Amino acid sequence: MTNKLTLAVLGPGGVGGLLAGLLSRAGHRVICLSGEDTATRLRTHGVHVRSARFGDFTAPVAADTGLGTPVDAVLITVKHTALDAALARVPASAVGDALLVPFLNGVEHPALLRARYGPHSVAPAVVRVESTRVAAGVIEHASPFAEIDLTGDRVPRPRLDGLARALTEAGPATRVLPDESAALWAKMAFLAPFALLTTRHALPLGEVRTRHREDLAALVAETAAVSRACGAPADPAAALARYDAFPPATRSSMQRDAEAGRPLELDAIGGALLRAAERHGVPVPVAARLVRELREAGY
């Protein structure tokens, strides 16, 4: 069995709340970091998870508005649009030598975190899950899976392995990958075409892949070319096959944010793609057009 850890969860939303509940149920000490109202509710009622995969349960958690006690790791589960404000809750002096584990979309946040917390403490993670916070401390896990890829080129492997074991024993199947860039770009290469096209056209994936097939194929090829230029493998044919296998009603999280009037991760996804393309001299006309049109629409 894994030694019990003390873990902070920065942003106990859909992903963070699910992980907080599962890790607490597995016997780890979990401290959720949030605004005062959410923290008060979590201290009083814990985290309630409804999941076909992991069951329905309530797990106790500690909660505060800022990190004030030593922890083994900080799981950063806010969206990129809320990252700067959220990091005020975890000052470097409080983090100490804890691992920083960002579950964020995009590829640029590890450099930002390393500049703030040091080069050997950041272990980026990629999560595949559909999980939603329906109220403070109430999480609905809808997907039949929850999988995590953990990486970190500058983090000692034993630290990654220890956290991966804790996560896997709590529920989400977690593997440690040796190439950080490849792990982040594997997510980006799938996410960027999906997010940009479903949001731009306000359509579910099924209609995007039929009505806008040419743009989808072109955008997949562009993203794959940027990924390869960044040193990460990419397979456009496999990506298209994945899109075709998804249920037709599937919508991206960016699209759901647009429908709800929430800030979009457009810069973290589309902007980062364009910046990487420019650095490596890769032409991405379809991506550039979609990002421009979304920005002109007020996003």
PDB file of C-alpha atoms in Angstrom:
ATOM      1  CA  MET A   1       0.000   0.000   0.000  1.00  0.00           C
ATOM      2  CA  THR A   2       1.070   3.572  -0.682  1.00  0.00           C
ATOM      3  CA  ASN A   3       2.184   5.740   2.210  1.00  0.00           C
ATOM      4  CA  LYS A   4      -0.510   8.253   3.052  1.00  0.00           C
ATOM      5  CA  LEU A   5       0.104  11.707   1.612  1.00  0.00           C
ATOM      6  CA  THR A   6      -0.998  15.220   2.434  1.00  0.00           C
ATOM      7  CA  LEU A   7      -2.330  16.832  -0.719  1.00  0.00           C
ATOM      8  CA  ALA A   8      -3.702  20.273  -1.515  1.00  0.00           C
ATOM      9  CA  VAL A   9      -6.272  20.653  -4.284  1.00  0.00           C
ATOM     10  CA  LEU A  10      -6.310  24.154  -5.751  1.00  0.00           C
ATOM     11  CA  GLY A  11      -9.752  24.597  -7.255  1.00  0.00           C
ATOM     12  CA  PRO A  12     -12.126  21.800  -6.155  1.00  0.00           C
ATOM     13  CA  GLY A  13     -14.281  21.900  -9.302  1.00  0.00           C
ATOM     14  CA  GLY A  14     -15.149  19.036 -11.622  1.00  0.00           C
ATOM     15  CA  VAL A  15     -11.684  17.494 -11.801  1.00  0.00           C
ATOM     16  CA  GLY A  16     -10.324  18.783  -8.507  1.00  0.00           C
ATOM     17  CA  GLY A  17     -13.415  17.827  -6.531  1.00  0.00           C
ATOM     18  CA  LEU A  18     -13.385  14.309  -7.967  1.00  0.00           C
ATOM     19  CA  LEU A  19      -9.705  13.842  -7.119  1.00  0.00           C
ATOM     20  CA  ALA A  20     -10.189  15.343  -3.652  1.00  0.00           C
ATOM     21  CA  GLY A  21     -13.036  12.956  -2.892  1.00  0.00           C
ATOM     22  CA  LEU A  22     -11.267   9.871  -4.217  1.00  0.00           C
ATOM     23  CA  LEU A  23      -7.974  10.642  -2.490  1.00  0.00           C
ATOM     24  CA  SER A  24      -9.680  11.393   0.821  1.00  0.00           C
ATOM     25  CA  ARG A  25     -11.689   8.167   0.611  1.00  0.00           C
ATOM     26  CA  ALA A  26      -8.403   6.318   0.055  1.00  0.00           C
ATOM     27  CA  GLY A  27      -7.071   7.679   3.353  1.00  0.00           C
ATOM     28  CA  HIS A  28      -4.946  10.616   2.254  1.00  0.00           C
ATOM     29  CA  ARG A  29      -5.228  13.998   3.948  1.00  0.00           C
ATOM     30  CA  VAL A  30      -6.757  16.442   1.461  1.00  0.00           C
ATOM     31  CA  ILE A  31      -6.867  20.226   1.830  1.00  0.00           C
ATOM     32  CA  CYS A  32      -9.085  22.019  -0.700  1.00  0.00           C
ATOM     33  CA  LEU A  33      -8.120  25.618  -1.490  1.00  0.00           C
ATOM     34  CA  SER A  34     -10.934  27.890  -2.662  1.00  0.00           C
ATOM     35  CA  GLY A  35     -12.964  30.970  -1.829  1.00  0.00           C
ATOM     36  CA  GLU A  36     -14.348  31.317   1.681  1.00  0.00           C
ATOM     37  CA  ASP A  37     -17.936  30.256   0.893  1.00  0.00           C
ATOM     38  CA  THR A  38     -16.826  27.054  -0.837  1.00  0.00           C
ATOM     39  CA  ALA A  39     -14.234  26.340   1.857  1.00  0.00           C
ATOM     40  CA  THR A  40     -16.851  26.682   4.585  1.00  0.00           C
ATOM     41  CA  ARG A  41     -19.196  24.278   2.822  1.00  0.00           C
ATOM     42  CA  LEU A  42     -16.423  21.751   2.210  1.00  0.00           C
ATOM     43  CA  ARG A  43     -15.295  21.836   5.850  1.00  0.00           C
ATOM     44  CA  THR A  44     -18.874  21.263   6.953  1.00  0.00           C
ATOM     45  CA  HIS A  45     -20.165  18.773   4.406  1.00  0.00           C
ATOM     46  CA  GLY A  46     -17.098  17.281   2.695  1.00  0.00           C
ATOM     47  CA  VAL A  47     -17.069  16.346  -0.989  1.00  0.00           C
ATOM     48  CA  HIS A  48     -19.972  14.348  -2.378  1.00  0.00           C
ATOM     49  CA  VAL A  49     -19.222  12.366  -5.542  1.00  0.00           C
ATOM     50  CA  ARG A  50     -21.807  10.722  -7.779  1.00  0.00           C
ATOM     51  CA  SER A  51     -20.085   8.295 -10.136  1.00  0.00           C
ATOM     52  CA  ALA A  52     -21.104   5.121 -11.961  1.00  0.00           C
ATOM     53  CA  ARG A  53     -17.421   4.194 -12.058  1.00  0.00           C
ATOM     54  CA  PHE A  54     -16.441   4.927  -8.433  1.00  0.00           C
ATOM     55  CA  GLY A  55     -19.800   4.886  -6.656  1.00  0.00           C
ATOM     56  CA  ASP A  56     -21.717   7.540  -4.766  1.00  0.00           C
ATOM     57  CA  PHE A  57     -19.957   8.669  -1.598  1.00  0.00           C
ATOM     58  CA  THR A  58     -19.111  11.591   0.652  1.00  0.00           C
ATOM     59  CA  ALA A  59     -15.526  12.106   1.834  1.00  0.00           C
ATOM     60  CA  PRO A  60     -14.305  14.580   4.484  1.00  0.00           C
ATOM     61  CA  VAL A  61     -11.750  17.192   3.475  1.00  0.00           C
ATOM     62  CA  ALA A  62      -9.998  20.109   5.103  1.00  0.00           C
ATOM     63  CA  ALA A  63     -10.498  23.432   3.350  1.00  0.00           C
ATOM     64  CA  ASP A  64      -8.983  26.889   3.442  1.00  0.00           C
ATOM     65  CA  THR A  65      -8.549  29.993   1.314  1.00  0.00           C
ATOM     66  CA  GLY A  66      -4.765  29.623   1.201  1.00  0.00           C
ATOM     67  CA  LEU A  67      -2.068  27.050   1.788  1.00  0.00           C
ATOM     68  CA  GLY A  68      -0.787  27.297   5.342  1.00  0.00           C
ATOM     69  CA  THR A  69       0.579  23.839   6.092  1.00  0.00           C
ATOM     70  CA  PRO A  70       3.256  21.645   4.466  1.00  0.00           C
ATOM     71  CA  VAL A  71       1.977  19.232   1.814  1.00  0.00           C
ATOM     72  CA  ASP A  72       3.483  16.574  -0.422  1.00  0.00           C
ATOM     73  CA  ALA A  73       1.846  17.928  -3.580  1.00  0.00           C
ATOM     74  CA  VAL A  74      -0.459  20.672  -4.808  1.00  0.00           C
ATOM     75  CA  LEU A  75      -2.887  19.530  -7.499  1.00  0.00           C
ATOM     76  CA  ILE A  76      -3.702  22.603  -9.604  1.00  0.00           C
ATOM     77  CA  THR A  77      -7.134  21.951 -11.088  1.00  0.00           C
ATOM     78  CA  VAL A  78      -8.386  25.416 -12.001  1.00  0.00           C
ATOM     79  CA  LYS A  79      -8.883  26.517 -15.589  1.00  0.00           C
ATOM     80  CA  HIS A  80      -6.135  28.513 -17.258  1.00  0.00           C
ATOM     81  CA  THR A  81      -8.299  31.650 -17.167  1.00  0.00           C
ATOM     82  CA  ALA A  82      -8.316  31.501 -13.349  1.00  0.00           C
ATOM     83  CA  LEU A  83      -4.694  30.436 -12.863  1.00  0.00           C
ATOM     84  CA  ASP A  84      -3.085  33.753 -11.953  1.00  0.00           C
ATOM     85  CA  ALA A  85      -5.659  34.576  -9.281  1.00  0.00           C
ATOM     86  CA  ALA A  86      -5.616  31.017  -7.905  1.00  0.00           C
ATOM     87  CA  LEU A  87      -1.838  30.923  -7.496  1.00  0.00           C
ATOM     88  CA  ALA A  88      -2.120  33.680  -4.897  1.00  0.00           C
ATOM     89  CA  ARG A  89      -3.514  30.936  -2.637  1.00  0.00           C
ATOM     90  CA  VAL A  90      -0.257  28.963  -2.861  1.00  0.00           C
ATOM     91  CA  PRO A  91       2.707  31.304  -2.250  1.00  0.00           C
ATOM     92  CA  ALA A  92       6.114  29.803  -2.943  1.00  0.00           C
ATOM     93  CA  SER A  93       7.064  30.166   0.714  1.00  0.00           C
ATOM     94  CA  ALA A  94       4.170  27.866   1.693  1.00  0.00           C
ATOM     95  CA  VAL A  95       4.732  25.370  -1.118  1.00  0.00           C
ATOM     96  CA  GLY A  96       8.309  24.606  -0.059  1.00  0.00           C
ATOM     97  CA  ASP A  97       9.512  21.458  -1.796  1.00  0.00           C
ATOM     98  CA  ALA A  98       6.028  20.119  -2.591  1.00  0.00           C
ATOM     99  CA  LEU A  99       5.279  18.943  -6.103  1.00  0.00           C
ATOM    100  CA  LEU A 100       3.160  21.285  -8.197  1.00  0.00           C
ATOM    101  CA  VAL A 101       0.895  19.163 -10.426  1.00  0.00           C
ATOM    102  CA  PRO A 102      -1.044  21.252 -12.956  1.00  0.00           C
ATOM    103  CA  PHE A 103      -4.045  19.614 -14.662  1.00  0.00           C
ATOM    104  CA  LEU A 104      -4.363  22.430 -17.195  1.00  0.00           C
ATOM    105  CA  ASN A 105      -5.051  22.569 -20.903  1.00  0.00           C
ATOM    106  CA  GLY A 106      -2.334  23.952 -23.142  1.00  0.00           C
ATOM    107  CA  VAL A 107       1.433  23.654 -23.196  1.00  0.00           C
ATOM    108  CA  GLU A 108       2.777  26.927 -21.804  1.00  0.00           C
ATOM    109  CA  HIS A 109       1.845  26.721 -18.101  1.00  0.00           C
ATOM    110  CA  PRO A 110       4.784  24.513 -16.964  1.00  0.00           C
ATOM    111  CA  ALA A 111       7.267  27.273 -17.830  1.00  0.00           C
ATOM    112  CA  LEU A 112       5.182  29.834 -15.945  1.00  0.00           C
ATOM    113  CA  LEU A 113       5.012  27.604 -12.870  1.00  0.00           C
ATOM    114  CA  ARG A 114       8.732  26.784 -12.965  1.00  0.00           C
ATOM    115  CA  ALA A 115       9.574  30.477 -13.087  1.00  0.00           C
ATOM    116  CA  ARG A 116       7.464  30.992  -9.977  1.00  0.00           C
ATOM    117  CA  TYR A 117       8.175  27.866  -7.916  1.00  0.00           C
ATOM    118  CA  GLY A 118      11.471  26.489  -9.206  1.00  0.00           C
ATOM    119  CA  PRO A 119      12.558  24.127 -11.971  1.00  0.00           C
ATOM    120  CA  HIS A 120      12.376  20.788 -10.130  1.00  0.00           C
ATOM    121  CA  SER A 121       8.944  20.988  -8.529  1.00  0.00           C
ATOM    122  CA  VAL A 122       6.544  21.033 -11.495  1.00  0.00           C
ATOM    123  CA  ALA A 123       5.013  17.751 -12.669  1.00  0.00           C
ATOM    124  CA  PRO A 124       2.416  18.406 -15.388  1.00  0.00           C
ATOM    125  CA  ALA A 125      -0.526  16.036 -15.641  1.00  0.00           C
ATOM    126  CA  VAL A 126      -3.010  15.274 -18.397  1.00  0.00           C
ATOM    127  CA  VAL A 127      -6.409  13.945 -17.349  1.00  0.00           C
ATOM    128  CA  ARG A 128      -9.046  12.206 -19.464  1.00  0.00           C
ATOM    129  CA  VAL A 129     -12.361  12.436 -17.648  1.00  0.00           C
ATOM    130  CA  GLU A 130     -15.783  14.041 -17.824  1.00  0.00           C
ATOM    131  CA  SER A 131     -16.561  15.404 -14.390  1.00  0.00           C
ATOM    132  CA  THR A 132     -18.658  18.415 -13.413  1.00  0.00           C
ATOM    133  CA  ARG A 133     -19.174  20.441 -10.251  1.00  0.00           C
ATOM    134  CA  VAL A 134     -22.950  20.822 -10.009  1.00  0.00           C
ATOM    135  CA  ALA A 135     -22.745  22.707  -6.693  1.00  0.00           C
ATOM    136  CA  ALA A 136     -20.055  23.528  -4.168  1.00  0.00           C
ATOM    137  CA  GLY A 137     -18.692  20.184  -3.029  1.00  0.00           C
ATOM    138  CA  VAL A 138     -21.019  18.146  -5.272  1.00  0.00           C
ATOM    139  CA  ILE A 139     -19.355  16.368  -8.199  1.00  0.00           C
ATOM    140  CA  GLU A 140     -20.930  14.326 -10.998  1.00  0.00           C
ATOM    141  CA  HIS A 141     -18.479  12.004 -12.756  1.00  0.00           C
ATOM    142  CA  ALA A 142     -20.179  11.064 -16.025  1.00  0.00           C
ATOM    143  CA  SER A 143     -17.511   9.215 -18.010  1.00  0.00           C
ATOM    144  CA  PRO A 144     -16.892   5.479 -17.533  1.00  0.00           C
ATOM    145  CA  PHE A 145     -13.173   6.246 -17.227  1.00  0.00           C
ATOM    146  CA  ALA A 146     -10.740   8.518 -15.389  1.00  0.00           C
ATOM    147  CA  GLU A 147      -7.163   8.337 -16.632  1.00  0.00           C
ATOM    148  CA  ILE A 148      -4.132  10.458 -15.809  1.00  0.00           C
ATOM    149  CA  ASP A 149      -0.756  10.834 -17.488  1.00  0.00           C
ATOM    150  CA  LEU A 150       1.842  12.252 -15.099  1.00  0.00           C
ATOM    151  CA  THR A 151       5.122  13.640 -16.346  1.00  0.00           C
ATOM    152  CA  GLY A 152       7.863  16.099 -15.437  1.00  0.00           C
ATOM    153  CA  ASP A 153      11.230  16.124 -17.148  1.00  0.00           C
ATOM    154  CA  ARG A 154      13.034  17.665 -14.168  1.00  0.00           C
ATOM    155  CA  VAL A 155      11.270  15.813 -11.344  1.00  0.00           C
ATOM    156  CA  PRO A 156      12.995  12.767  -9.793  1.00  0.00           C
ATOM    157  CA  ARG A 157      11.226   9.647 -11.045  1.00  0.00           C
ATOM    158  CA  PRO A 158      10.581   8.199  -7.554  1.00  0.00           C
ATOM    159  CA  ARG A 159       8.478  11.265  -6.677  1.00  0.00           C
ATOM    160  CA  LEU A 160       6.387  10.814  -9.814  1.00  0.00           C
ATOM    161  CA  ASP A 161       5.994   7.090  -9.188  1.00  0.00           C
ATOM    162  CA  GLY A 162       4.861   7.656  -5.600  1.00  0.00           C
ATOM    163  CA  LEU A 163       2.155  10.119  -6.594  1.00  0.00           C
ATOM    164  CA  ALA A 164       1.063   7.915  -9.495  1.00  0.00           C
ATOM    165  CA  ARG A 165       0.609   4.980  -7.118  1.00  0.00           C
ATOM    166  CA  ALA A 166      -1.496   7.083  -4.757  1.00  0.00           C
ATOM    167  CA  LEU A 167      -3.725   8.279  -7.600  1.00  0.00           C
ATOM    168  CA  THR A 168      -4.126   4.816  -9.108  1.00  0.00           C
ATOM    169  CA  GLU A 169      -5.006   3.240  -5.757  1.00  0.00           C
ATOM    170  CA  ALA A 170      -7.564   6.005  -5.180  1.00  0.00           C
ATOM    171  CA  GLY A 171      -9.246   5.329  -8.534  1.00  0.00           C
ATOM    172  CA  PRO A 172      -7.906   7.069 -11.662  1.00  0.00           C
ATOM    173  CA  ALA A 173      -5.566   4.851 -13.679  1.00  0.00           C
ATOM    174  CA  THR A 174      -2.311   6.836 -13.672  1.00  0.00           C
ATOM    175  CA  ARG A 175       0.851   6.264 -15.661  1.00  0.00           C
ATOM    176  CA  VAL A 176       4.158   8.137 -15.620  1.00  0.00           C
ATOM    177  CA  LEU A 177       5.373   9.217 -19.052  1.00  0.00           C
ATOM    178  CA  PRO A 178       9.048  10.009 -19.695  1.00  0.00           C
ATOM    179  CA  ASP A 179       8.630  12.831 -22.239  1.00  0.00           C
ATOM    180  CA  GLU A 180       6.841  15.914 -20.958  1.00  0.00           C
ATOM    181  CA  SER A 181       6.534  17.631 -24.337  1.00  0.00           C
ATOM    182  CA  ALA A 182       5.084  14.516 -25.946  1.00  0.00           C
ATOM    183  CA  ALA A 183       2.504  14.122 -23.162  1.00  0.00           C
ATOM    184  CA  LEU A 184       1.346  17.751 -23.329  1.00  0.00           C
ATOM    185  CA  TRP A 185       1.239  17.887 -27.115  1.00  0.00           C
ATOM    186  CA  ALA A 186      -0.652  14.599 -27.334  1.00  0.00           C
ATOM    187  CA  LYS A 187      -3.466  16.322 -25.418  1.00  0.00           C
ATOM    188  CA  MET A 188      -3.081  19.589 -27.342  1.00  0.00           C
ATOM    189  CA  ALA A 189      -3.144  17.891 -30.744  1.00  0.00           C
ATOM    190  CA  PHE A 190      -6.502  16.338 -29.898  1.00  0.00           C
ATOM    191  CA  LEU A 191      -7.995  19.227 -27.944  1.00  0.00           C
ATOM    192  CA  ALA A 192      -7.224  22.209 -30.186  1.00  0.00           C
ATOM    193  CA  PRO A 193      -9.165  21.117 -33.318  1.00  0.00           C
ATOM    194  CA  PHE A 194     -12.057  19.844 -31.205  1.00  0.00           C
ATOM    195  CA  ALA A 195     -12.304  22.980 -29.050  1.00  0.00           C
ATOM    196  CA  LEU A 196     -11.799  25.550 -31.786  1.00  0.00           C
ATOM    197  CA  LEU A 197     -14.267  24.073 -34.273  1.00  0.00           C
ATOM    198  CA  THR A 198     -17.089  23.163 -31.875  1.00  0.00           C
ATOM    199  CA  THR A 199     -16.878  26.600 -30.275  1.00  0.00           C
ATOM    200  CA  ARG A 200     -16.574  28.553 -33.527  1.00  0.00           C
ATOM    201  CA  HIS A 201     -19.626  26.868 -35.070  1.00  0.00           C
ATOM    202  CA  ALA A 202     -21.592  26.227 -31.844  1.00  0.00           C
ATOM    203  CA  LEU A 203     -22.122  22.638 -32.955  1.00  0.00           C
ATOM    204  CA  PRO A 204     -21.523  19.241 -31.343  1.00  0.00           C
ATOM    205  CA  LEU A 205     -18.702  17.099 -32.656  1.00  0.00           C
ATOM    206  CA  GLY A 206     -20.966  14.940 -34.816  1.00  0.00           C
ATOM    207  CA  GLU A 207     -22.069  17.912 -36.908  1.00  0.00           C
ATOM    208  CA  VAL A 208     -18.582  19.415 -37.009  1.00  0.00           C
ATOM    209  CA  ARG A 209     -17.070  16.236 -38.427  1.00  0.00           C
ATOM    210  CA  THR A 210     -19.673  16.085 -41.207  1.00  0.00           C
ATOM    211  CA  ARG A 211     -20.501  19.711 -42.046  1.00  0.00           C
ATOM    212  CA  HIS A 212     -16.953  21.042 -41.493  1.00  0.00           C
ATOM    213  CA  ARG A 213     -14.924  17.957 -42.357  1.00  0.00           C
ATOM    214  CA  GLU A 214     -12.446  19.815 -44.564  1.00  0.00           C
ATOM    215  CA  ASP A 215     -11.569  22.300 -41.829  1.00  0.00           C
ATOM    216  CA  LEU A 216     -11.334  19.497 -39.261  1.00  0.00           C
ATOM    217  CA  ALA A 217      -8.898  17.503 -41.397  1.00  0.00           C
ATOM    218  CA  ALA A 218      -6.835  20.608 -42.172  1.00  0.00           C
ATOM    219  CA  LEU A 219      -6.708  21.684 -38.537  1.00  0.00           C
ATOM    220  CA  VAL A 220      -5.691  18.195 -37.411  1.00  0.00           C
ATOM    221  CA  ALA A 221      -2.860  18.241 -39.968  1.00  0.00           C
ATOM    222  CA  GLU A 222      -1.724  21.719 -38.874  1.00  0.00           C
ATOM    223  CA  THR A 223      -1.727  20.805 -35.188  1.00  0.00           C
ATOM    224  CA  ALA A 224       0.165  17.579 -35.889  1.00  0.00           C
ATOM    225  CA  ALA A 225       2.806  19.524 -37.819  1.00  0.00           C
ATOM    226  CA  VAL A 226       3.303  21.921 -34.896  1.00  0.00           C
ATOM    227  CA  SER A 227       3.446  19.009 -32.472  1.00  0.00           C
ATOM    228  CA  ARG A 228       6.156  17.311 -34.516  1.00  0.00           C
ATOM    229  CA  ALA A 229       8.090  20.587 -34.736  1.00  0.00           C
ATOM    230  CA  CYS A 230       8.006  20.718 -30.924  1.00  0.00           C
ATOM    231  CA  GLY A 231       9.530  17.250 -30.746  1.00  0.00           C
ATOM    232  CA  ALA A 232       6.347  15.321 -30.034  1.00  0.00           C
ATOM    233  CA  PRO A 233       4.982  12.548 -32.265  1.00  0.00           C
ATOM    234  CA  ALA A 234       1.615  13.061 -33.941  1.00  0.00           C
ATOM    235  CA  ASP A 235      -0.652  10.922 -36.113  1.00  0.00           C
ATOM    236  CA  PRO A 236      -3.330  12.922 -37.985  1.00  0.00           C
ATOM    237  CA  ALA A 237      -5.116   9.820 -39.280  1.00  0.00           C
ATOM    238  CA  ALA A 238      -5.384   8.396 -35.762  1.00  0.00           C
ATOM    239  CA  ALA A 239      -6.698  11.738 -34.470  1.00  0.00           C
ATOM    240  CA  LEU A 240      -9.440  11.813 -37.108  1.00  0.00           C
ATOM    241  CA  ALA A 241     -10.357   8.244 -36.249  1.00  0.00           C
ATOM    242  CA  ARG A 242     -10.698   9.232 -32.580  1.00  0.00           C
ATOM    243  CA  TYR A 243     -13.043  12.086 -33.470  1.00  0.00           C
ATOM    244  CA  ASP A 244     -15.128   9.760 -35.611  1.00  0.00           C
ATOM    245  CA  ALA A 245     -15.452   7.281 -32.732  1.00  0.00           C
ATOM    246  CA  PHE A 246     -16.813   9.829 -30.253  1.00  0.00           C
ATOM    247  CA  PRO A 247     -20.581  10.087 -29.673  1.00  0.00           C
ATOM    248  CA  PRO A 248     -22.033  12.677 -32.071  1.00  0.00           C
ATOM    249  CA  ALA A 249     -23.466  14.812 -29.248  1.00  0.00           C
ATOM    250  CA  THR A 250     -19.997  15.368 -27.699  1.00  0.00           C
ATOM    251  CA  ARG A 251     -19.212  19.012 -26.966  1.00  0.00           C
ATOM    252  CA  SER A 252     -15.910  20.557 -25.907  1.00  0.00           C
ATOM    253  CA  SER A 253     -15.419  22.246 -22.555  1.00  0.00           C
ATOM    254  CA  MET A 254     -14.579  25.473 -24.412  1.00  0.00           C
ATOM    255  CA  GLN A 255     -17.918  25.264 -26.202  1.00  0.00           C
ATOM    256  CA  ARG A 256     -19.747  24.717 -22.908  1.00  0.00           C
ATOM    257  CA  ASP A 257     -17.934  27.724 -21.426  1.00  0.00           C
ATOM    258  CA  ALA A 258     -18.990  29.852 -24.398  1.00  0.00           C
ATOM    259  CA  GLU A 259     -22.612  28.762 -24.013  1.00  0.00           C
ATOM    260  CA  ALA A 260     -22.517  29.625 -20.305  1.00  0.00           C
ATOM    261  CA  GLY A 261     -20.864  33.002 -20.843  1.00  0.00           C
ATOM    262  CA  ARG A 262     -17.710  31.980 -18.978  1.00  0.00           C
ATOM    263  CA  PRO A 263     -14.192  33.081 -19.997  1.00  0.00           C
ATOM    264  CA  LEU A 264     -12.669  30.821 -22.648  1.00  0.00           C
ATOM    265  CA  GLU A 265      -9.260  29.161 -22.631  1.00  0.00           C
ATOM    266  CA  LEU A 266      -8.820  30.492 -26.162  1.00  0.00           C
ATOM    267  CA  ASP A 267      -5.364  31.903 -25.565  1.00  0.00           C
ATOM    268  CA  ALA A 268      -4.126  28.845 -23.651  1.00  0.00           C
ATOM    269  CA  ILE A 269      -5.205  26.563 -26.519  1.00  0.00           C
ATOM    270  CA  GLY A 270      -5.510  28.504 -29.775  1.00  0.00           C
ATOM    271  CA  GLY A 271      -3.068  31.256 -28.860  1.00  0.00           C
ATOM    272  CA  ALA A 272      -0.447  28.782 -27.653  1.00  0.00           C
ATOM    273  CA  LEU A 273      -0.829  26.779 -30.864  1.00  0.00           C
ATOM    274  CA  LEU A 274      -0.238  29.889 -32.976  1.00  0.00           C
ATOM    275  CA  ARG A 275       2.767  30.966 -30.917  1.00  0.00           C
ATOM    276  CA  ALA A 276       4.383  27.540 -31.210  1.00  0.00           C
ATOM    277  CA  ALA A 277       3.700  27.522 -34.953  1.00  0.00           C
ATOM    278  CA  GLU A 278       5.345  30.922 -35.344  1.00  0.00           C
ATOM    279  CA  ARG A 279       8.402  29.885 -33.337  1.00  0.00           C
ATOM    280  CA  HIS A 280       8.958  26.877 -35.580  1.00  0.00           C
ATOM    281  CA  GLY A 281       7.896  28.426 -38.882  1.00  0.00           C
ATOM    282  CA  VAL A 282       4.942  26.092 -39.387  1.00  0.00           C
ATOM    283  CA  PRO A 283       2.062  27.515 -41.475  1.00  0.00           C
ATOM    284  CA  VAL A 284      -1.319  27.133 -39.742  1.00  0.00           C
ATOM    285  CA  PRO A 285      -3.831  29.133 -41.825  1.00  0.00           C
ATOM    286  CA  VAL A 286      -6.966  27.336 -40.614  1.00  0.00           C
ATOM    287  CA  ALA A 287      -6.000  27.623 -36.963  1.00  0.00           C
ATOM    288  CA  ALA A 288      -5.142  31.298 -37.416  1.00  0.00           C
ATOM    289  CA  ARG A 289      -8.500  31.984 -39.083  1.00  0.00           C
ATOM    290  CA  LEU A 290     -10.511  30.211 -36.383  1.00  0.00           C
ATOM    291  CA  VAL A 291      -8.689  31.950 -33.536  1.00  0.00           C
ATOM    292  CA  ARG A 292      -9.150  35.310 -35.279  1.00  0.00           C
ATOM    293  CA  GLU A 293     -12.868  34.693 -35.828  1.00  0.00           C
ATOM    294  CA  LEU A 294     -13.410  33.669 -32.220  1.00  0.00           C
ATOM    295  CA  ARG A 295     -11.578  36.757 -30.989  1.00  0.00           C
ATOM    296  CA  GLU A 296     -13.617  38.955 -33.331  1.00  0.00           C
ATOM    297  CA  ALA A 297     -16.763  37.372 -31.877  1.00  0.00           C
ATOM    298  CA  GLY A 298     -15.728  38.712 -28.480  1.00  0.00           C
ATOM    299  CA  TYR A 299     -14.041  35.664 -27.008  1.00  0.00           C
TER     300      TYR A 299
END
